[in-house]
Each structure stands twice: as structure tokens, then as C-alpha cells.
PDB file of N, CA and C in Angstrom:
ATOM      1  N   UNK N   1      80.806  96.917 110.997  1.00 97.00           N
ATOM      2  CA  UNK N   1      82.253  96.992 111.049  1.00 97.00           C
ATOM      3  C   UNK N   1      82.809  96.419 109.749  1.00 97.00           C
ATOM      4  N   UNK N   2      83.743  97.141 109.161  1.00 97.00           N
ATOM      5  CA  UNK N   2      84.387  96.693 107.921  1.00 97.00           C
ATOM      6  C   UNK N   2      85.809  96.231 108.243  1.00 97.00           C
ATOM      7  N   UNK N   3      86.115  95.003 107.850  1.00 98.00           N
ATOM      8  CA  UNK N   3      87.430  94.402 108.081  1.00 98.00           C
ATOM      9  C   UNK N   3      88.005  93.987 106.731  1.00 98.00           C
ATOM     10  N   UNK N   4      89.285  94.316 106.512  1.00 97.00           N
ATOM     11  CA  UNK N   4      89.953  93.833 105.298  1.00 97.00           C
ATOM     12  C   UNK N   4      91.249  93.128 105.680  1.00 97.00           C
ATOM     13  N   UNK N   5      91.645  92.204 104.849  1.00 98.00           N
ATOM     14  CA  UNK N   5      92.940  91.551 104.974  1.00 98.00           C
ATOM     15  C   UNK N   5      93.675  91.761 103.655  1.00 98.00           C
ATOM     16  N   UNK N   6      94.974  91.988 103.731  1.00 96.00           N
ATOM     17  CA  UNK N   6      95.716  92.392 102.539  1.00 96.00           C
ATOM     18  C   UNK N   6      97.149  91.888 102.647  1.00 96.00           C
ATOM     19  N   UNK N   7      97.574  91.096 101.687  1.00 96.00           N
ATOM     20  CA  UNK N   7      98.967  90.672 101.597  1.00 96.00           C
ATOM     21  C   UNK N   7      99.689  91.727 100.765  1.00 96.00           C
ATOM     22  N   UNK N   8     100.480  92.557 101.425  1.00 94.00           N
ATOM     23  CA  UNK N   8     101.101  93.696 100.737  1.00 94.00           C
ATOM     24  C   UNK N   8     102.414  93.336 100.031  1.00 94.00           C
ATOM     25  N   UNK N   9     102.854  92.092 100.145  1.00 92.00           N
ATOM     26  CA  UNK N   9     104.061  91.628  99.447  1.00 92.00           C
ATOM     27  C   UNK N   9     105.243  92.576  99.662  1.00 92.00           C
ATOM     28  N   UNK N  10     105.414  93.011 100.905  1.00 90.00           N
ATOM     29  CA  UNK N  10     106.521  93.911 101.286  1.00 90.00           C
ATOM     30  C   UNK N  10     106.498  95.230 100.519  1.00 90.00           C
ATOM     31  N   UNK N  11     105.281  95.676 100.137  1.00 90.00           N
ATOM     32  CA  UNK N  11     105.049  96.949  99.422  1.00 90.00           C
ATOM     33  C   UNK N  11     105.635  96.952  98.014  1.00 90.00           C
ATOM     34  N   UNK N  12     105.874  95.774  97.467  1.00 89.00           N
ATOM     35  CA  UNK N  12     106.356  95.681  96.089  1.00 89.00           C
ATOM     36  C   UNK N  12     105.225  95.086  95.269  1.00 89.00           C
ATOM     37  N   UNK N  13     104.772  95.831  94.274  1.00 79.00           N
ATOM     38  CA  UNK N  13     103.663  95.292  93.509  1.00 79.00           C
ATOM     39  C   UNK N  13     103.284  96.130  92.318  1.00 79.00           C
ATOM     40  N   UNK N  14     102.090  95.852  91.840  1.00 80.00           N
ATOM     41  CA  UNK N  14     101.629  96.505  90.626  1.00 80.00           C
ATOM     42  C   UNK N  14     102.311  95.890  89.417  1.00 80.00           C
ATOM     43  N   UNK N  15     101.929  96.339  88.261  1.00 88.00           N
ATOM     44  CA  UNK N  15     102.532  95.791  87.043  1.00 88.00           C
ATOM     45  C   UNK N  15     103.992  96.200  86.891  1.00 88.00           C
ATOM     46  N   UNK N  16     104.395  97.257  87.593  1.00 92.00           N
ATOM     47  CA  UNK N  16     105.783  97.724  87.489  1.00 92.00           C
ATOM     48  C   UNK N  16     106.702  97.136  88.555  1.00 92.00           C
ATOM     49  N   UNK N  17     106.143  96.383  89.516  1.00 90.00           N
ATOM     50  CA  UNK N  17     106.909  95.730  90.592  1.00 90.00           C
ATOM     51  C   UNK N  17     107.787  96.709  91.371  1.00 90.00           C
ATOM     52  N   UNK N  18     107.301  97.942  91.572  1.00 91.00           N
ATOM     53  CA  UNK N  18     108.052  98.956  92.317  1.00 91.00           C
ATOM     54  C   UNK N  18     107.778  98.841  93.813  1.00 91.00           C
ATOM     55  N   UNK N  19     108.744  99.301  94.608  1.00 91.00           N
ATOM     56  CA  UNK N  19     108.557  99.464  96.044  1.00 91.00           C
ATOM     57  C   UNK N  19     107.786 100.760  96.234  1.00 91.00           C
ATOM     58  N   UNK N  20     106.525 100.667  96.633  1.00 92.00           N
ATOM     59  CA  UNK N  20     105.665 101.851  96.685  1.00 92.00           C
ATOM     60  C   UNK N  20     104.712 101.803  97.882  1.00 92.00           C
ATOM     61  N   UNK N  21     105.209 102.093  99.097  1.00 92.00           N
ATOM     62  CA  UNK N  21     104.343 102.082 100.273  1.00 92.00           C
ATOM     63  C   UNK N  21     103.154 103.039 100.156  1.00 92.00           C
ATOM     64  N   UNK N  22     103.339 104.182  99.516  1.00 93.00           N
ATOM     65  CA  UNK N  22     102.236 105.145  99.384  1.00 93.00           C
ATOM     66  C   UNK N  22     101.090 104.551  98.576  1.00 93.00           C
ATOM     67  N   UNK N  23     101.414 103.775  97.583  1.00 94.00           N
ATOM     68  CA  UNK N  23     100.376 103.133  96.765  1.00 94.00           C
ATOM     69  C   UNK N  23      99.583 102.125  97.605  1.00 94.00           C
ATOM     70  N   UNK N  24     100.270 101.379  98.447  1.00 93.00           N
ATOM     71  CA  UNK N  24      99.595 100.428  99.334  1.00 93.00           C
ATOM     72  C   UNK N  24      98.695 101.180 100.308  1.00 93.00           C
ATOM     73  N   UNK N  25      99.190 102.281 100.871  1.00 94.00           N
ATOM     74  CA  UNK N  25      98.393 103.089 101.804  1.00 94.00           C
ATOM     75  C   UNK N  25      97.134 103.633 101.131  1.00 94.00           C
ATOM     76  N   UNK N  26      97.231 104.015  99.876  1.00 94.00           N
ATOM     77  CA  UNK N  26      96.057 104.510  99.137  1.00 94.00           C
ATOM     78  C   UNK N  26      94.998 103.425  98.987  1.00 94.00           C
ATOM     79  N   UNK N  27      95.430 102.223  98.691  1.00 93.00           N
ATOM     80  CA  UNK N  27      94.484 101.112  98.548  1.00 93.00           C
ATOM     81  C   UNK N  27      93.782 100.847  99.874  1.00 93.00           C
ATOM     82  N   UNK N  28      94.539 100.827 100.958  1.00 94.00           N
ATOM     83  CA  UNK N  28      93.951 100.595 102.281  1.00 94.00           C
ATOM     84  C   UNK N  28      92.945 101.696 102.614  1.00 94.00           C
ATOM     85  N   UNK N  29      93.309 102.945 102.388  1.00 96.00           N
ATOM     86  CA  UNK N  29      92.419 104.077 102.681  1.00 96.00           C
ATOM     87  C   UNK N  29      91.148 104.022 101.835  1.00 96.00           C
ATOM     88  N   UNK N  30      91.263 103.566 100.613  1.00 97.00           N
ATOM     89  CA  UNK N  30      90.115 103.484  99.705  1.00 97.00           C
ATOM     90  C   UNK N  30      88.969 102.675 100.315  1.00 97.00           C
ATOM     91  N   UNK N  31      89.291 101.623 101.054  1.00 96.00           N
ATOM     92  CA  UNK N  31      88.265 100.747 101.611  1.00 96.00           C
ATOM     93  C   UNK N  31      87.667 101.252 102.918  1.00 96.00           C
ATOM     94  N   UNK N  32      88.294 102.206 103.575  1.00 96.00           N
ATOM     95  CA  UNK N  32      87.743 102.786 104.797  1.00 96.00           C
ATOM     96  C   UNK N  32      87.430 101.760 105.874  1.00 96.00           C
ATOM     97  N   UNK N  33      88.323 100.811 106.045  1.00 97.00           N
ATOM     98  CA  UNK N  33      88.096  99.728 107.000  1.00 97.00           C
ATOM     99  C   UNK N  33      88.268 100.189 108.442  1.00 97.00           C
ATOM    100  N   UNK N  34      87.543  99.521 109.319  1.00 98.00           N
ATOM    101  CA  UNK N  34      87.699  99.741 110.755  1.00 98.00           C
ATOM    102  C   UNK N  34      88.878  98.939 111.303  1.00 98.00           C
ATOM    103  N   UNK N  35      89.167  97.825 110.665  1.00 97.00           N
ATOM    104  CA  UNK N  35      90.258  96.946 111.079  1.00 97.00           C
ATOM    105  C   UNK N  35      90.955  96.436 109.825  1.00 97.00           C
ATOM    106  N   UNK N  36      92.287  96.557 109.798  1.00 96.00           N
ATOM    107  CA  UNK N  36      93.075  96.110 108.646  1.00 96.00           C
ATOM    108  C   UNK N  36      94.080  95.074 109.132  1.00 96.00           C
ATOM    109  N   UNK N  37      94.061  93.907 108.509  1.00 97.00           N
ATOM    110  CA  UNK N  37      94.992  92.834 108.830  1.00 97.00           C
ATOM    111  C   UNK N  37      95.965  92.702 107.666  1.00 97.00           C
ATOM    112  N   UNK N  38      97.250  92.877 107.936  1.00 96.00           N
ATOM    113  CA  UNK N  38      98.262  92.882 106.872  1.00 96.00           C
ATOM    114  C   UNK N  38      99.176  91.667 106.983  1.00 96.00           C
ATOM    115  N   UNK N  39      99.556  91.132 105.833  1.00 96.00           N
ATOM    116  CA  UNK N  39     100.541  90.063 105.762  1.00 96.00           C
ATOM    117  C   UNK N  39     101.734  90.563 104.944  1.00 96.00           C
ATOM    118  N   UNK N  40     102.890  89.950 105.203  1.00 94.00           N
ATOM    119  CA  UNK N  40     104.151  90.259 104.519  1.00 94.00           C
ATOM    120  C   UNK N  40     104.542  91.732 104.648  1.00 94.00           C
ATOM    121  N   UNK N  41     104.544  92.203 105.875  1.00 92.00           N
ATOM    122  CA  UNK N  41     104.975  93.572 106.181  1.00 92.00           C
ATOM    123  C   UNK N  41     106.434  93.502 106.630  1.00 92.00           C
ATOM    124  N   UNK N  42     107.310  94.199 105.934  1.00 88.00           N
ATOM    125  CA  UNK N  42     108.742  94.170 106.255  1.00 88.00           C
ATOM    126  C   UNK N  42     109.047  95.101 107.432  1.00 88.00           C
ATOM    127  N   UNK N  43     110.011  94.687 108.231  1.00 90.00           N
ATOM    128  CA  UNK N  43     110.451  95.491 109.365  1.00 90.00           C
ATOM    129  C   UNK N  43     111.953  95.691 109.273  1.00 90.00           C
ATOM    130  N   UNK N  44     112.333  96.806 108.691  1.00 87.00           N
ATOM    131  CA  UNK N  44     113.744  97.190 108.555  1.00 87.00           C
ATOM    132  C   UNK N  44     114.573  96.168 107.780  1.00 87.00           C
ATOM    133  N   UNK N  45     114.000  95.595 106.764  1.00 83.00           N
ATOM    134  CA  UNK N  45     114.752  94.644 105.940  1.00 83.00           C
ATOM    135  C   UNK N  45     115.482  95.401 104.827  1.00 83.00           C
ATOM    136  N   UNK N  46     116.557  94.831 104.308  1.00 83.00           N
ATOM    137  CA  UNK N  46     117.271  95.489 103.204  1.00 83.00           C
ATOM    138  C   UNK N  46     116.364  95.734 101.995  1.00 83.00           C
ATOM    139  N   UNK N  47     115.453  94.811 101.751  1.00 74.00           N
ATOM    140  CA  UNK N  47     114.557  94.934 100.598  1.00 74.00           C
ATOM    141  C   UNK N  47     113.653  96.162 100.704  1.00 74.00           C
ATOM    142  N   UNK N  48     113.335  96.566 101.932  1.00 75.00           N
ATOM    143  CA  UNK N  48     112.468  97.736 102.124  1.00 75.00           C
ATOM    144  C   UNK N  48     113.277  99.001 102.389  1.00 75.00           C
ATOM    145  N   UNK N  49     114.565  98.949 102.156  1.00 79.00           N
ATOM    146  CA  UNK N  49     115.403 100.115 102.396  1.00 79.00           C
ATOM    147  C   UNK N  49     115.547 100.450 103.869  1.00 79.00           C
ATOM    148  N   UNK N  50     115.311  99.462 104.726  1.00 86.00           N
ATOM    149  CA  UNK N  50     115.417  99.680 106.161  1.00 86.00           C
ATOM    150  C   UNK N  50     114.180 100.299 106.788  1.00 86.00           C
ATOM    151  N   UNK N  51     113.125 100.474 106.011  1.00 88.00           N
ATOM    152  CA  UNK N  51     111.887 101.072 106.532  1.00 88.00           C
ATOM    153  C   UNK N  51     111.144 100.124 107.462  1.00 88.00           C
ATOM    154  N   UNK N  52     110.449 100.703 108.423  1.00 90.00           N
ATOM    155  CA  UNK N  52     109.426  99.971 109.179  1.00 90.00           C
ATOM    156  C   UNK N  52     108.130 100.232 108.430  1.00 90.00           C
ATOM    157  N   UNK N  53     107.719  99.305 107.602  1.00 91.00           N
ATOM    158  CA  UNK N  53     106.581  99.533 106.720  1.00 91.00           C
ATOM    159  C   UNK N  53     105.298  99.846 107.469  1.00 91.00           C
ATOM    160  N   UNK N  54     105.112  99.304 108.632  1.00 87.00           N
ATOM    161  CA  UNK N  54     103.892  99.591 109.388  1.00 87.00           C
ATOM    162  C   UNK N  54     103.788 101.089 109.691  1.00 87.00           C
ATOM    163  N   UNK N  55     104.908 101.754 109.902  1.00 89.00           N
ATOM    164  CA  UNK N  55     104.896 103.203 110.137  1.00 89.00           C
ATOM    165  C   UNK N  55     104.531 103.968 108.865  1.00 89.00           C
ATOM    166  N   UNK N  56     104.976 103.492 107.724  1.00 87.00           N
ATOM    167  CA  UNK N  56     104.696 104.167 106.456  1.00 87.00           C
ATOM    168  C   UNK N  56     103.240 104.026 106.029  1.00 87.00           C
ATOM    169  N   UNK N  57     102.591 102.971 106.497  1.00 86.00           N
ATOM    170  CA  UNK N  57     101.219 102.690 106.075  1.00 86.00           C
ATOM    171  C   UNK N  57     100.177 103.318 106.990  1.00 86.00           C
ATOM    172  N   UNK N  58     100.608 103.899 108.080  1.00 78.00           N
ATOM    173  CA  UNK N  58      99.664 104.578 108.966  1.00 78.00           C
ATOM    174  C   UNK N  58      99.185 103.667 110.009  1.00 78.00           C
TER     175      UNK N  58
END
């Protein structure tokens, strides 16, 4: 069983500090984990544009 933990920093990251949920989803998919534990996931906050990030990440 492969388990990963990932602090997604509300989907803001990379060297450009952009809000990019798709980029976070790509990183998660790359590892092919059976269980993913996420920290700093926004739920309809203004910073995330009102998104439920857990829905965007699959």
C-alpha cells in the first residue's frame, strides 16, 4: 500500500505562486497512492474563489 501526505497550501504554489488545483492534482496522480492525506485544503474560502478544493482534486 502506498500512502502519501501533502500540504497543498490551499493550491497556491510553485515558483509562480499561482492558484492551480490542476497542478496539485497532477502531482498527486503522479505518485499513484492508495491513500492520500492532505493538509491546508480550502473549503469555499475567498482565497480559493469559493471552490471546494477537495472536489477539484478528485
